[in-house]
C-alpha cells in the first residue's frame, strides 16, 4: 500500500506512507516489491516517493496514449495517475491493483462477440488490418507497450503453442509458449532505421565478447523481435521474475537525473549475490558502450533480476549504435569521482576511485586487462555479426582508445 500525502502536486519529493499487507508480511515465502524495501510488518514514512514506482510509470508512445485516455496534461503531476492506470502488466512481477482494474474496465468497453484469434507473423510485420484492429480494440493496453519504457514504439506480444501471436495479457498462461518485445524505430529517418537494424547485430557482438545476453534478436522488415528474459515458461506455467532498474536501486526519483556510474554500481553491489562477478559484468558493458558508441546508458537501461535466491544483472538490453540517433543522445550516466565530482575517463583512475578492498580491485583489474586484450577481436566480431561497414569504420578510434586504456591496467 502506497499513500501519497500530497498527491495533487505530483512532486515526488514529498512524504509518502509505504507498508506491506500484514497477512502477506507474515507468510513464509514472500518477495519484496523492491529490493530496497525488504518485507516487514512496519509502516514506513518516507521523505519522497519510493524510486521503484518510476519503473512502473508509462513512458514513450504508451504514455502519450494514456494521457489522452485520462485527459491529462503531461508533466510530473500526471505520473501517479498514469501508474495507477498503466502498470497492469509491466516488465517484471509487480502489478498495481488499480491499473489491473482499469485494464479490465477498458476491455469490458471493447467486448465483441467475435473470438480473438491469434495473429500471424505476417500480420505483425506488415501491420495488416488485423493487427491494427487488434491494437485498436486493445488500444495498445493489451499489447503492454505501456509497460516498456522508452521512446521507440514497443509491444509486448506472446506466442501460443501453434506459433500465433497475441497481445501479452490477452493470452492465458497455460497457452503461452514464448514472450517477446516487438520494437519499431524511434522515428522515421534512415538513421532511426539504421539503429534498429543494427541492434540485433550489436547483441550478437556482445554475446561473442562474453557478455551476458539472452536469446537471439531477430530483425525482419523494419521490425525487431526481442526475446523477453523476465519470464520463464515451465511445465505449462509462466514464472515472472523480479526485475528492477539500477535507477530504482539507487533511489533515483523522476526521469531527469544524470547519476554517477559510481552511485549506480554501489547500489547494484548492495543487492547482487556475487559482487565481484557483477561488477566485472557492469564494467565490461560500459567498455563496450564506449567502444561501440551506445550512448543511451541511462539508469533504467541497466537492471537486476532475481531467480530464486540469486540476484544478478539481467542479460544486456537496449544495446545499439545510439550515437546515430537524430535526437543526439549523450551518455546520461558518467564516472563522476565520488569526492571531487569531476568526470573520470581513464579506467585506471576509475578503478582507483572505487570504494572496494584492494584484493577485489586487483582481481577486477586483471579481468578488465584481459577483456582489453580481447577487444582486438572486436572489429572482426562486428563484421561477422553483420554490423554495417560504415559503423565499424566510425568506431575504430573509439575501440583503439579502449584498448589503449585497458592495456595500461597491465602496467599497474
PDB file of C-alpha atoms in Angstrom, residues 96 238 278 312 357 381 396:
ATOM      1  CA  UNK A  96      -0.639  -2.097  -9.450  1.00  0.00           C
ATOM      2  CA  UNK A 238       4.723 -18.700 -16.554  1.00  0.00           C
ATOM      3  CA  UNK A 278      28.505  -8.450 -11.323  1.00  0.00           C
ATOM      4  CA  UNK A 312      22.288 -10.577 -10.630  1.00  0.00           C
ATOM      5  CA  UNK A 357      39.106  -3.780  -0.986  1.00  0.00           C
ATOM      6  CA  UNK A 381      33.363  -9.793 -34.493  1.00  0.00           C
ATOM      7  CA  UNK A 396      37.817   2.240 -34.999  1.00  0.00           C
TER       8      UNK A 396
END
